[in-house]
Structures are given as C-alpha cells and as structure tokens.
Coordinates of C-alpha atoms and ligand atoms in Angstrom, one line a residue:
X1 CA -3.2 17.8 10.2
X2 CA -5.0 21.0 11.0
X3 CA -7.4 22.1 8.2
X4 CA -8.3 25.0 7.1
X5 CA -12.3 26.7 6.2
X6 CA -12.2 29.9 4.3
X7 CA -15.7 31.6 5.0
X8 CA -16.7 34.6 2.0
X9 CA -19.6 36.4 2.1
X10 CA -21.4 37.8 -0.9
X11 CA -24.4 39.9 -2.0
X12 CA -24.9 42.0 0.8
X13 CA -23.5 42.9 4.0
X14 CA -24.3 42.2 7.5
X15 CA -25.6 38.4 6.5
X16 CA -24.1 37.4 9.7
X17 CA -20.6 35.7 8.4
X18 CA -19.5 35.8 12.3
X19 CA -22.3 34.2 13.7
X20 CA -22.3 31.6 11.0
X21 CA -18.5 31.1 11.7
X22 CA -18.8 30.5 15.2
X23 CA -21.8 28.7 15.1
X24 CA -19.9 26.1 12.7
X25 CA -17.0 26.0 14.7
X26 CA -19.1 25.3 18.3
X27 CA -20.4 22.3 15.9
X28 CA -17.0 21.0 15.1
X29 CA -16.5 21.5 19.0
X30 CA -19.3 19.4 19.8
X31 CA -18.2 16.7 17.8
X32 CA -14.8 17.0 19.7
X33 CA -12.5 18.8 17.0
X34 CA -10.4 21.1 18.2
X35 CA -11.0 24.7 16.8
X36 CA -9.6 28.4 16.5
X37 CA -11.3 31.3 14.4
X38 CA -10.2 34.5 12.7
X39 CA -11.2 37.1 11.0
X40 CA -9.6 39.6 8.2
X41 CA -10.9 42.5 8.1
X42 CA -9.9 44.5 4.8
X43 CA -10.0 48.0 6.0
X44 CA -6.8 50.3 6.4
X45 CA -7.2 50.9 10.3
X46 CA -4.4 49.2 11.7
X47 CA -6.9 48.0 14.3
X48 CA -10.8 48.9 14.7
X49 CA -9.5 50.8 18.5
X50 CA -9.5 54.2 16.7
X51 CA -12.7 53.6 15.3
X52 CA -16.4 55.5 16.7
X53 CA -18.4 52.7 17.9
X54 CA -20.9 53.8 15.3
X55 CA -18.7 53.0 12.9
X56 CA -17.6 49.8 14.1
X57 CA -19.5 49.0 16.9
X58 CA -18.0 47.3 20.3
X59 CA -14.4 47.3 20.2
X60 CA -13.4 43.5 21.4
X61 CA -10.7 43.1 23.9
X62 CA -8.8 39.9 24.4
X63 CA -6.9 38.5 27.2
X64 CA -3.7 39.4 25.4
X65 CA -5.0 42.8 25.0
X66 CA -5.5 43.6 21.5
X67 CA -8.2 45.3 20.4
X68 CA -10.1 43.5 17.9
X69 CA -13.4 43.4 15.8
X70 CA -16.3 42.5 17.9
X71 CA -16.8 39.2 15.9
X72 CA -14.3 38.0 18.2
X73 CA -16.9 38.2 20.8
X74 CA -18.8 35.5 19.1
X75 CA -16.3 33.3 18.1
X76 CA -15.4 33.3 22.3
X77 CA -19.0 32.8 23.3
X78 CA -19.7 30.2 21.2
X79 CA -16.2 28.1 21.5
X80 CA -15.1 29.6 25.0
X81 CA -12.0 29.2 22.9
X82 CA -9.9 32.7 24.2
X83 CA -9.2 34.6 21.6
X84 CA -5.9 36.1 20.8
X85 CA -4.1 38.9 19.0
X86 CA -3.1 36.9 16.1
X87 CA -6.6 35.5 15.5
X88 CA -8.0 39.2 13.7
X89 CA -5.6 40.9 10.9
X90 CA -6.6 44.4 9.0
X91 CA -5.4 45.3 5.8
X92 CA -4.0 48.3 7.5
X93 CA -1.9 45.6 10.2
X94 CA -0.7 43.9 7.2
X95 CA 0.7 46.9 5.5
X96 CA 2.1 48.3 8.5
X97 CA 4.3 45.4 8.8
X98 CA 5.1 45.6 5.1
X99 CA 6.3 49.1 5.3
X100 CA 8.2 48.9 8.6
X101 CA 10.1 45.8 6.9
X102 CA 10.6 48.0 3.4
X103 CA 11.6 50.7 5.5
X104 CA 14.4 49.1 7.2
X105 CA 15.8 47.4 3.8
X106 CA 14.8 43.9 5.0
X107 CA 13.4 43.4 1.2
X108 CA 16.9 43.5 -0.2
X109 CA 16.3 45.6 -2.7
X110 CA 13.2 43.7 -4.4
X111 CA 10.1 45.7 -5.4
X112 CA 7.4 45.0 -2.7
X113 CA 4.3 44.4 -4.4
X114 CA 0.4 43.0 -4.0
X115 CA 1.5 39.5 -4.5
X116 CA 3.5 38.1 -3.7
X117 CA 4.5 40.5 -0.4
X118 CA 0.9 41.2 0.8
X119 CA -0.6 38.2 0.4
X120 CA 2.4 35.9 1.6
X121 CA 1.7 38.4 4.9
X122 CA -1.6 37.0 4.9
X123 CA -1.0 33.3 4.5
X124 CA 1.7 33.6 7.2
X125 CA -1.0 34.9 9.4
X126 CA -3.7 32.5 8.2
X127 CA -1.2 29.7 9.0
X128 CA 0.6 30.7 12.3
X129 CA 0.7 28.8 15.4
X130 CA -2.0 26.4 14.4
X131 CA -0.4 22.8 15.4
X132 CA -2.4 21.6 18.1
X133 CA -5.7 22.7 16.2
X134 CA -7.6 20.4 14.0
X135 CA -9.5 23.1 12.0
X136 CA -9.2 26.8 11.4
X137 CA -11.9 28.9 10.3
X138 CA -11.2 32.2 8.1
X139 CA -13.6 34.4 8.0
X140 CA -12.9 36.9 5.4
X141 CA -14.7 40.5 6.2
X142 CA -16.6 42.6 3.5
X143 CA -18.5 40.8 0.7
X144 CA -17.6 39.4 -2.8
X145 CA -16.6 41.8 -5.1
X146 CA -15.3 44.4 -2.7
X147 CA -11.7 46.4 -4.0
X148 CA -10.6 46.7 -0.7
X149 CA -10.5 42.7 0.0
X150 CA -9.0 41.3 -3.3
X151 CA -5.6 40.8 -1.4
X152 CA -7.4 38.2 0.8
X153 CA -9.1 36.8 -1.6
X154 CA -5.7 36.0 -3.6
X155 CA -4.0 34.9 -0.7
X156 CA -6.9 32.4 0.4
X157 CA -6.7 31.1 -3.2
X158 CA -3.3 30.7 -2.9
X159 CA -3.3 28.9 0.3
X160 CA -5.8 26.4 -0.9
X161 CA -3.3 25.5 -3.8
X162 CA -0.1 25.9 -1.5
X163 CA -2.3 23.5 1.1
X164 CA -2.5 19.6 0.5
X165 CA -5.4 18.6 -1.4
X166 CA -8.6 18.1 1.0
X167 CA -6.6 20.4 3.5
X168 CA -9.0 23.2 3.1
X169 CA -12.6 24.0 1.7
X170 CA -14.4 27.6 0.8
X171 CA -17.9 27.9 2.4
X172 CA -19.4 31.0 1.3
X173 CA -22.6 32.9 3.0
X174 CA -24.9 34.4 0.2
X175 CA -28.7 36.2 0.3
X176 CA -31.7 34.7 -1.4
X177 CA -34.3 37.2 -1.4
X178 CA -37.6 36.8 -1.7
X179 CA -39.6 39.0 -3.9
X180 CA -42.6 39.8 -2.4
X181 CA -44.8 40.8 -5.0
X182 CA -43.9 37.3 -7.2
X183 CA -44.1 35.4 -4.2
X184 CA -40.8 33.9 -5.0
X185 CA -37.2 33.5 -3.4
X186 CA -34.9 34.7 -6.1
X187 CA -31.7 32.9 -6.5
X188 CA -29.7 35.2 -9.3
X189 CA -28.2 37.4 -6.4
X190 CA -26.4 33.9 -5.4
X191 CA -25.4 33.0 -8.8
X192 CA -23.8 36.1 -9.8
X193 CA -21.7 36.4 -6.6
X194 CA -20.6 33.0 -6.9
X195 CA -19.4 33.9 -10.8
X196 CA -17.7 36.7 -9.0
X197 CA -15.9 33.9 -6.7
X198 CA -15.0 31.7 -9.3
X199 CA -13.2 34.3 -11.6
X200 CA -11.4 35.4 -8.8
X201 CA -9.7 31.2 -9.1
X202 CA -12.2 30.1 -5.7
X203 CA -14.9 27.5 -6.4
X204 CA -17.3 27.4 -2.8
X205 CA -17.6 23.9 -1.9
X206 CA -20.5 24.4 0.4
X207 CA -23.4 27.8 0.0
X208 CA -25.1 28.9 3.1
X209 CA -28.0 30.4 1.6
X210 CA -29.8 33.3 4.4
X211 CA -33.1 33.7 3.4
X212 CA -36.4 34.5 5.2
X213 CA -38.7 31.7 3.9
X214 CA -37.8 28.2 3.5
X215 CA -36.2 27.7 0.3
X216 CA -38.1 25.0 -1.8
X217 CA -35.9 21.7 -3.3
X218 CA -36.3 22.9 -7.0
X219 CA -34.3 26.5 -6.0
X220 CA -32.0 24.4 -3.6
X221 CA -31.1 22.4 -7.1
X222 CA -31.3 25.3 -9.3
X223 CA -28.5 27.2 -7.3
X224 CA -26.5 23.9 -7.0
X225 CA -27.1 23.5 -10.7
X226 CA -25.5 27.1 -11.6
X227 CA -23.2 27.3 -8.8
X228 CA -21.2 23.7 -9.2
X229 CA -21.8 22.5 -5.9
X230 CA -24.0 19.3 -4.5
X231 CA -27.4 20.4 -3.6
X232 CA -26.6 19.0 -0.3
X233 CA -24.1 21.6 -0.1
X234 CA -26.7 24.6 -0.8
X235 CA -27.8 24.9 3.1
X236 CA -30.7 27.0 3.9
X237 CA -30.1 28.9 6.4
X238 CA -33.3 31.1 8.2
X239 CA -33.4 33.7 10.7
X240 CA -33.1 31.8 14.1
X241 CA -35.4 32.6 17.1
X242 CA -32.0 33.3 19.2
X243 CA -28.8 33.2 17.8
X244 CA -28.0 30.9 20.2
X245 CA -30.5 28.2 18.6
X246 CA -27.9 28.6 15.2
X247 CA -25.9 25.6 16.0
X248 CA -28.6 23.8 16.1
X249 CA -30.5 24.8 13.1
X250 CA -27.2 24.9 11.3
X251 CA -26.8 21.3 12.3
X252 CA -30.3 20.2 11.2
X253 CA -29.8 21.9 7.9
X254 CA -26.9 19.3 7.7
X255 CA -24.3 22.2 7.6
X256 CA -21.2 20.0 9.6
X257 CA -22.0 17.2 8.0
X258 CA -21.7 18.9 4.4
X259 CA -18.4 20.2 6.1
X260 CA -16.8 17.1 7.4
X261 CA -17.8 15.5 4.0
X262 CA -15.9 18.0 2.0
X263 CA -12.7 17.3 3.7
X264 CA -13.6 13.4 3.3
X265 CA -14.3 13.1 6.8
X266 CA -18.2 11.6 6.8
X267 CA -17.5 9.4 9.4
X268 CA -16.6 11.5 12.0
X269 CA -18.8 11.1 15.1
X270 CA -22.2 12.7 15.8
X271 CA -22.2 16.1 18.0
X272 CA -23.1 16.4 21.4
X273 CA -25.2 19.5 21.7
X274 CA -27.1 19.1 25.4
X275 CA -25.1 22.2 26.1
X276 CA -26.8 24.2 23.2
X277 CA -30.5 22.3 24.2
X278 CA -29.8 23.5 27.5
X279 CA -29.1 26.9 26.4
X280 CA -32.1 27.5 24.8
X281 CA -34.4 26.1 26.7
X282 CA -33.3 28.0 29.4
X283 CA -33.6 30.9 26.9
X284 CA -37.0 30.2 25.7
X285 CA -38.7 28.8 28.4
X286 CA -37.8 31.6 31.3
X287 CA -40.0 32.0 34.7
X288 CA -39.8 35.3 35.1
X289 CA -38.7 38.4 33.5
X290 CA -36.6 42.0 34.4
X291 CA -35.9 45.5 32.8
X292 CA -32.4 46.6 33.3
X293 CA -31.8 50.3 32.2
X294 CA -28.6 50.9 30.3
X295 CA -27.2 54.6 30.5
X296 CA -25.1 55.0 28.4
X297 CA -24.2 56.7 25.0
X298 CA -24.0 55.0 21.6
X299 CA -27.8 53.5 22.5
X300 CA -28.7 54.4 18.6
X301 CA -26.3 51.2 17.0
X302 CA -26.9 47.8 19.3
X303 CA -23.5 47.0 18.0
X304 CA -21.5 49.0 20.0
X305 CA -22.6 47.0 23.4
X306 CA -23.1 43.3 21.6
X307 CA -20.8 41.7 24.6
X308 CA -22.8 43.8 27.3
X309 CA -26.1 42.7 26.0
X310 CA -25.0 39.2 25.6
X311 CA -23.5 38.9 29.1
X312 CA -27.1 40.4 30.6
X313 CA -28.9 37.6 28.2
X314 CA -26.3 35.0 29.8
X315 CA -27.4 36.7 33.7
X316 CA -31.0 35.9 32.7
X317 CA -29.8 32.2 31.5
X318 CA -28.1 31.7 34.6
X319 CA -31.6 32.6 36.9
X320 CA -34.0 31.5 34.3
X321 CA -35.7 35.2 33.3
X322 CA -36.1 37.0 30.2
X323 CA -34.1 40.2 30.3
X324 CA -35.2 43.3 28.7
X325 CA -32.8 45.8 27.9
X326 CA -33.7 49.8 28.2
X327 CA -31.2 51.0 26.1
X328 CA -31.4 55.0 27.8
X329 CA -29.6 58.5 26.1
X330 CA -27.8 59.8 28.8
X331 CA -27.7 63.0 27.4
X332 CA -31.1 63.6 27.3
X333 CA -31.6 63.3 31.3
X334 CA -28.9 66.8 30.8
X335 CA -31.8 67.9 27.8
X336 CA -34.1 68.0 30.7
X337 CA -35.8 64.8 30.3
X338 CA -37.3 62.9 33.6
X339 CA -35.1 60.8 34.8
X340 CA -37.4 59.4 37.7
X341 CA -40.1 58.3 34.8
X342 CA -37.3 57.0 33.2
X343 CA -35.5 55.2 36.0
X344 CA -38.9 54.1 38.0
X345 CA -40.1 51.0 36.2
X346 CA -35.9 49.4 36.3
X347 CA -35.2 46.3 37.9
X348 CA -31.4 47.4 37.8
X349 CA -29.7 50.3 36.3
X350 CA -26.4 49.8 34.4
X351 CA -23.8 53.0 33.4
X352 CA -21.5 51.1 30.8
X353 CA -18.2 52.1 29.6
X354 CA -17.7 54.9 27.5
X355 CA -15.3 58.0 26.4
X356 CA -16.1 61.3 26.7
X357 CA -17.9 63.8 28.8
X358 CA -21.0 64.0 26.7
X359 CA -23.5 62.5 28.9
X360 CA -21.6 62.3 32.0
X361 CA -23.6 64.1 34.4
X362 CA -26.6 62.1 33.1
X363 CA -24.6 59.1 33.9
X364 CA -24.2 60.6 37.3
X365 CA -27.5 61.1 38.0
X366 CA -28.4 57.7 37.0
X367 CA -26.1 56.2 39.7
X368 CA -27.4 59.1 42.6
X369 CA -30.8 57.7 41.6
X370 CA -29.8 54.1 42.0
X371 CA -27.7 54.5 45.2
X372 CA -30.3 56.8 46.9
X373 CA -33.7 54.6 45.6
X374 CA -31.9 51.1 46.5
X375 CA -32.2 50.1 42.6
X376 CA -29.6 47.4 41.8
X377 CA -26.5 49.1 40.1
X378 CA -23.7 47.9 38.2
X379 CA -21.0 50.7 37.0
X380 CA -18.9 49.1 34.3
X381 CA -15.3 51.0 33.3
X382 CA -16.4 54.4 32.9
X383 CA -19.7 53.9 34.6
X384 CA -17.6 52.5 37.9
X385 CA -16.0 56.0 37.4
X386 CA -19.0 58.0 37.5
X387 CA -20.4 55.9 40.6
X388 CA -16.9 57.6 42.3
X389 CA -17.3 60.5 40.9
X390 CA -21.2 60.7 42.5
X391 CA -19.8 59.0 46.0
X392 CA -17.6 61.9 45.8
X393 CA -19.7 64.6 45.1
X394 CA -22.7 63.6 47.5
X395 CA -21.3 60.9 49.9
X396 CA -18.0 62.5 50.3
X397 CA -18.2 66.0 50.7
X398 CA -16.5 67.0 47.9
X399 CA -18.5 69.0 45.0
X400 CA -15.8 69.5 42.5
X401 CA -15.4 66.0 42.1
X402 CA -14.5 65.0 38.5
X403 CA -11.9 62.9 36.1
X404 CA -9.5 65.1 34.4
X405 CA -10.8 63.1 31.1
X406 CA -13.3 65.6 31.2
X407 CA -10.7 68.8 31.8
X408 CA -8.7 70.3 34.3
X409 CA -9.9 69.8 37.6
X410 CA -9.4 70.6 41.3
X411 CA -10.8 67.2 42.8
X412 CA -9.7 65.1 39.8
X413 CA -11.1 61.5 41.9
X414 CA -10.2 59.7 38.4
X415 CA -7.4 60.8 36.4
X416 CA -4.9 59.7 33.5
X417 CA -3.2 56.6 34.6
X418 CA 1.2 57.4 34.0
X419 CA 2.6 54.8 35.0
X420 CA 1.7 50.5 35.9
X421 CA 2.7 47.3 35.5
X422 CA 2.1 45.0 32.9
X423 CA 3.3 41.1 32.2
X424 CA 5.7 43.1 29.6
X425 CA 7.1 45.6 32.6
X426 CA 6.3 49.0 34.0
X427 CA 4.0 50.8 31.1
X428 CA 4.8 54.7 30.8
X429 CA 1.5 57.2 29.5
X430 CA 1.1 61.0 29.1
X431 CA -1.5 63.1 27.7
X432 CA 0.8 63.3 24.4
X433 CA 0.8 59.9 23.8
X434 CA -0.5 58.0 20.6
X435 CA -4.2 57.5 20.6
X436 CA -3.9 54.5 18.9
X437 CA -3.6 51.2 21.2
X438 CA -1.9 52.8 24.0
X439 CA -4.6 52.2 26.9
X440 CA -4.1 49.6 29.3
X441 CA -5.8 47.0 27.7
X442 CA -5.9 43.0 28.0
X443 CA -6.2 40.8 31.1
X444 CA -5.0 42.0 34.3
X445 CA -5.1 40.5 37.7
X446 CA -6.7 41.9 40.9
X447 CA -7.2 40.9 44.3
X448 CA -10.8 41.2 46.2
X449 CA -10.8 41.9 50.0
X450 CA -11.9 38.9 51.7
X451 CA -15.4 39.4 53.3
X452 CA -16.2 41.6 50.8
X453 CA -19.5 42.0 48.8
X454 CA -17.6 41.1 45.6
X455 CA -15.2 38.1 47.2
X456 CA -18.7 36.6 47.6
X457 CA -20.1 36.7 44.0
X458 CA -16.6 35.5 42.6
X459 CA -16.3 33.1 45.4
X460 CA -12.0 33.4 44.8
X461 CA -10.3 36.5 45.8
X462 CA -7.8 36.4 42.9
X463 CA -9.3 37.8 39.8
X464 CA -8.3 38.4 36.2
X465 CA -10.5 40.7 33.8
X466 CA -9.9 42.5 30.5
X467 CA -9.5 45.5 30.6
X468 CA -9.5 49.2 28.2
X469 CA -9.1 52.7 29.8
X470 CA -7.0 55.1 29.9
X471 CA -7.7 56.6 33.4
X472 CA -8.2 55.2 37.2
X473 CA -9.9 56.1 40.1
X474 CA -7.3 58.2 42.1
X475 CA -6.3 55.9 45.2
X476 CA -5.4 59.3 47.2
X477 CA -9.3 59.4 47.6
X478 CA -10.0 56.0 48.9
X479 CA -10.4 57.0 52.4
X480 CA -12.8 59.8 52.1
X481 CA -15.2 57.8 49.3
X482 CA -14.9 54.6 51.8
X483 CA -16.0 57.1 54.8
X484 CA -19.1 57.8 52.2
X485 CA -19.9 54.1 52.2
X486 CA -18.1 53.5 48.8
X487 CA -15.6 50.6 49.6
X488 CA -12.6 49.5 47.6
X489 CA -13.2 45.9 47.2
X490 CA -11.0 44.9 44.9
X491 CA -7.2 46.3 43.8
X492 CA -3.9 46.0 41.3
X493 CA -1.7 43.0 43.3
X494 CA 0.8 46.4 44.0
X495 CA -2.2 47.9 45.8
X496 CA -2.2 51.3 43.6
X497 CA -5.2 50.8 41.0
X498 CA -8.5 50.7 42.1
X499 CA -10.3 47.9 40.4
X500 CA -13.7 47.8 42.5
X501 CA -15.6 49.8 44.2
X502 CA -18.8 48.4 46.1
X503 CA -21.1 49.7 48.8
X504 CA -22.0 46.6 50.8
X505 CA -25.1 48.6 52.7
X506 CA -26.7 48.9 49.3
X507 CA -28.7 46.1 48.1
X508 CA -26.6 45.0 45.2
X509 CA -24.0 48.1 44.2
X510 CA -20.8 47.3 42.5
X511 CA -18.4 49.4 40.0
X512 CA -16.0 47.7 38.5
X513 CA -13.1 48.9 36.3
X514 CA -12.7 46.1 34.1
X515 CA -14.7 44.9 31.7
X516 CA -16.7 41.5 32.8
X517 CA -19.1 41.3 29.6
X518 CA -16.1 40.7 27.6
X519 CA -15.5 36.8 29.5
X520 CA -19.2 36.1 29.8
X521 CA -20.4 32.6 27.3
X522 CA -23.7 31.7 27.5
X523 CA -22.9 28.1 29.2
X524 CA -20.7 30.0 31.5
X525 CA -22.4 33.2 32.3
X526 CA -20.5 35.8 34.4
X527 CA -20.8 35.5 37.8
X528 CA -21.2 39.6 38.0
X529 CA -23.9 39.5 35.6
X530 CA -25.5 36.5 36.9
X531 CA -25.6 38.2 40.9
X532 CA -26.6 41.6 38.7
X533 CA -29.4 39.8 37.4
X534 CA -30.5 37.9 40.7
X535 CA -30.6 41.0 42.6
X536 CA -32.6 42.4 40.0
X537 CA -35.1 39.5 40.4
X538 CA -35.5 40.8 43.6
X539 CA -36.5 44.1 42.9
X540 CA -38.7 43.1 40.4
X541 CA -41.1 41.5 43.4
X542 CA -40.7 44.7 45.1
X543 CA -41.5 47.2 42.7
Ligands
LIG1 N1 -13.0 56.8 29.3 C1 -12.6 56.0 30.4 C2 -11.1 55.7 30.4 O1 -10.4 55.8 29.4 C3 -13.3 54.7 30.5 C4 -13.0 53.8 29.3 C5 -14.0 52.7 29.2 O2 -15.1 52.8 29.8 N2 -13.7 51.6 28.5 O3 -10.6 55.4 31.5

C-alpha cells in the first residue's frame, strides 16, 4: 500500500517546506521505505521556465526534461531519487489541461467547475504511477490561507477521505516567533493558521514548529492543547548548522517516528544515517578551505544558483575543504570595475549559465583572465559558450566572434540550435518559436574522446547530463578553436553538437554545455565539481 503525506505550510513564507520535505523523506529512506516527492505549486505559470530567476530562482531540470521548481533539487539531493515531470504540477498546468479537454468537447457537455474538475485533476496527479512506492510526500506550495491554493487544499482533503483510513496524514510546517522584547516564543501565529486548516475540513496530525530558540515543554503542550494534536506531534524544529545536518535534527526531534506512528506503523525499524554522519562531518570538520569566483548574473537572489552552490559544497565534501563562494556581477567588470582585484585572490573561477547579453563581455573577460593567469576554470552552459567565444576571439584569430543570441553576427561561433535529435525524434526550432518550454531540455547523452582531459575525470566515455539551452557552439568552428588549444572533448553520439570543450595544456579548464550541478547529491558529489574543486586545492598552495 503506498501512503500518502500531505505537507502545508502556514504563517509565513519561505519556512523551508522543501527542505523539511526532503529531509523527511531521506529519513523514511534510511529506514528502507521506498519514497517519491512532489510539489504543487499554485501559481498560473504553466511551468516556472518563463519565469526571471529573481522571481523564482533556479529553474530545475530533470532527466525527462521538464522544467520544474527548484525544490525538486532538494528532494533529488536528499533521496538521489530522480525526479520526473509528473512529480511538480502548477495551477496554470492543471488548467491547461482542463481547457484543452473543454475545448475539444471531451466534458460532454457538463459545466467544468472548481470541484469537482480541478481538483479531481489534482488527485489524479497526486495519485499517478505510485505502485512500487511506499510513501508519497505532497508538498503543497504557498502558505495557509492563500486564494490562489484553495483548489489544492480541497483536493488534498478530498484524497484523505477518498484514501483508506491510515492511508495518509497532514503534517503542516508553521512559525513560532519569538518576541524579543517579552523574551517569549509566541505560539498564536501557529494556532490561528491551524484554525485556518481546520475550517478548510484538514486536521494536521503532526506540527513542525520553525523557531529560533528552543521551544520550552509548557508551549510544546500549549500548541498541542489548541491545535488537537499529541504534544509528541508538535516537533521543534531550529535552524540547522547545514541543511544537510536536517535529517538528523529532524530525527532527534522524533519527527519519523511521530510519522510512522500516525500511520500505525511504530514498529518500523530504526534508520541508518552513517551516510548523513558522514556528510557532515565531512562538512564541518574540513582541512582546508578555497574561494571559487562565480561570474555570473542573478548574484543578488542565492536562489537562482541553489543546485550550482550545492554541487560546489558537494566538490568540497568530496576533498574535505570548506568552499567559499564569490558570488561576482559581471556587469560591473563592463562598469569599469577591476577585474584583476577581483579575480586575484580565486582559487577557481566559474561563468555559470545564463540568458542574455547583459554581462557577456564581463563573462568573457573572466574566462581570458583565467585561461591566460592559469586560474582553474569551469564554463557551465552559457559560460562554456563564452570560454568559445574568448578562444575565438584571442586564440583563434577571429575578433568578431559572438552567439547570434546576442544579435546578428558575422562569426556567430554559437548560434540557435534548428534542428537535433531527441529520445522523441528529430526536434525542429526557429527564432519564432514559443518561448515557453521549447529549449532542448532533459538528459541527453554524449560521448568524450578517449585520452581526453574530461574521459579522465568521468572515468567512462559515455555520458548523460541535463541539459537547457537554446543555442550551441557552431561545430563549423571546431577546427580553428582546436588550433587555439580549445579541444572538443566531448560530442552529441551523431557528432554535430558540441558538448565539451577543454584545453588540456591548461591546468584544469573545461566548458561544458550541460548542466552537471543539476546530478550532483551530497553522498555522490559530481565528479566535475569534485576535479573543479581539487584543482582548486591546488592553486590555493600556490597563490
Ligand atoms: N542562453 C544560452 C542558450 O540558450 C545558455 C543557456 C544556459 O546557460 N542555460 O543556449
């Protein structure tokens, strides 16, 4: 029987519902249940792919190439559980689907309405393909409350009632603030949104309760008191020295076994959690430590590169060393800022992807600096498009290098891919085409050169990586950038898309046109970011 754990979140935003959701699932994990997580997400965007990265932050690609909230990212570094298209839904997905149906009479002349059409949408999608799982987490996006997410909250409700009894259970994530000048946590914030719960028909069988200080047994009983849950079900949960120490904490706060009881499953065995020990004692224990500058863009909202920073976390897991992270405004190297003060005291410099030609030619500068100072460099999607675009312009001999993303161009060494192969047949683009999901997105294989730089790190020369761009490096120029010292490495099987570029008499300088960050899991770091990372280590002991 696969159950079902419907997680709500009230109060406030941004209490970390995701990391809470995958944290309990890694739990269930350890104690050998076999998980899957998704996420609804209540907004009208069909999917967040349209959506500024300051909005959203990282868009998360999966291996079946949808293009999905970056809580995804979690839920796959925490289970290593791949995530798929049908494990995040919008509001806007679900309508879409309602209306194409309408629209092609398939309602048979019935008024389509709330409920039962849109929330029977979201029960089908809650329940779908879940037969070899033993428990599926729901996290429900937004908080308590909100208009936009009543629909999920119905159907939730619903499912619960539809589902056999003990089939499913509602945890929901809440704030107790504390009041600084009383000198007391406050727990009427958590009462209120659980009255909010309950009138919408859902009773929480469990509270996590965030909160900054510990939260004393007479509030713990209070809340239980007011709420109508055990006070073994009200689980304190404080800000964690990593958020890979939350399964842990979680689990000494007795959150899985409050879980497991709830379904009338107490017995269930103990977890194992050396992996998570490991992990952070890897992570707070390090022997050394590196500063990797990031050049890129969106450096105001840490949000829009959460899978790149984890993966150059899980590259300092993997060699033992802290990893600080420069997050550096390309533009401003264009403003007129320094870029040598800037770029000096880097271990390793790292152009990640990005849209756009704002910033470009800071980006390009970046990668001249790295390439002519011997700084470890790692160009990621549009940053291994820029380290072509440089190898073009000053290895090359060719000065008008540039990608036609930017504009027309006479030397256009990256341009709009038309045409390639996909697992569903040959995919046709123009410039015309819908913005909107229409990149080449999702896992894709490659194959490296044998004795090449890259072959070596992977240690296989079959790949597959995810991937989310909308133009290539232009094969037609591989000769001239190889002449440079820029060497295809790794290829589409048919030979036609450029997938790496490397220059092997460089001390560690690869581009790649994938996107590695997105496979990376803290017990299973990347080997791209783990070689970034030991290269690194060996600048730092030169500089
Ligand atoms: N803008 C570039 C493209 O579409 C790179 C995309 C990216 O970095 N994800 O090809």
């Amino acid at each position: 029987m696969t159950r079902y754990i419907f997680i709500t979140g009230g109060v406030v935003s941004s209490l970390g519902k995701g990391l809470m959701a995958a944290s309990l699932a890694a739990l269930l994990q350890a104690r050998g249940f076999r998980v899957r997580i998704r996420k609804f997400d209540p907004y009208l965007n069909v999917d967040p792919g349209t959506m500024s990265p300051y909005q959203h932050g990282e868009v998360y690609v999966t291996d079946d190439g949808a293009e999905t909230d970056l809580d995804l990212g979690h839920y796959e570094r925490f289970t290593g559980v791949s995530a798929r298209q049908s494990d995040n839904v919008t509001q806007g997905r679900v309508y879409q689907t309602i209306i194409q149906r309408e629209r092609r009479g398939d309602y048979l002349g019935a008024t389509v309405q709330v409920i039962p059409h849109v929330t029977d949408e979201i029960k089908a999608f809650a329940t779908a393909d879940t037969d070899d799982l033993d428990f599926v987490l729901c996290e429900i996006g937004g908080t308590v409350g909100d208009i936009e997410s009543l629909p999920f909250m119905e159907a939730i409700r619903q499912l619960h009632n539809d589902l056999d009894r003990g089939q499913s259970i509602f945890v929901h994530v809440t704030l107790v603030p504390y009041i600084a000048a009383a000198g007391e946590l406050k727990t009427k914030p958590t009462q209120r949104s659980v009255r909010d719960l309950t009138s919408l028909g859902i009773q929480p069988d469990i509270l996590l309760c965030r909160c900054e200080h510990p939260l004393p047994d007479s509030e713990r009983r209070k809340i239980a008191l007011f709420c109508n849950v055990r006070p073994e079900a009200v689980i304190p949960a404080r800000d964690a020295k990593s958020i890979y120490a939350v399964p842990e904490q979680y689990h000494a706060e007795g959150l899985d076994r409050e879980v497991l009881r709830a379904f009338g499953m107490g017995d269930a065995p103990p977890p194992k959690l050396d992996r998570w020990v490991d992990i952070m004692d890897r992570q707070l224990n390090p022997e050394g430590e590196v500063t990797i500058g990031v050049v890129g863009k969106y450096v105001g909202l840490l949000d829009a590169y959460k899978s790149l920073y984890e993966a150059l976390n899980h590259g300092g897991l993997a060699n033992r060393v802290k990893v600080n992270v420069k997050w550096i405004d390309a533009e401003l190297f264009e403003k007129g800022d320094d870029l040598a003060a800037s770029l000096e005291p880097m271990h390793g410099i790292l152009v990640p992807g990005g849209f756009g030609v704002r910033g470009s030619e800071g980006k390009i500068a970046s990668v001249r600096f790295a390439r002519e100072r011997n700084v470890p460099f790692f160009g990621i999607c549009l940053g291994m498009q820029m380290a072509c675009i440089e190898g073009a312009r000053n290895t090359a001999g060719i000065p008008d290098a540039s990608t036609t993303e930017f504009g027309e161009t006479s030397e256009p060494v990256v341009g709009l891919i038309t045409e390639w192969m996909s697992t569903e047949g040959l995919q046709k683009r123009t410039a015309e085409t819908d913005l909107g999901g229409t990149m080449r997105l999702g896992a894709y294989p490659a194959k490296l050169t044998g004795n090449s730089v890259v072959a070596g790190i992977y240690g296989v020369d079959d790949i597959s990586e995810r991937h989310r761009h909308r133009y290539e490096v232009n094969a037609g120029y591989r000769e001239r950038l190889e002449k440079g010292g820029l060497i295809f490495s790794g290829m589409s099987p048919d030979g036609t898309l450029p997938e790496i570029v490397e220059r092997p008499d460089h001390p560690w300088f690869v581009g790649v046109q994938f996107h590695p960050e997105l496979k990376s899991k803290p017990f299973d770091p990347h080997p791209l970011f783990a070689s970034f990372i030991e290269a690194a280590v060996k600048q730092s002991r030169l500089v």
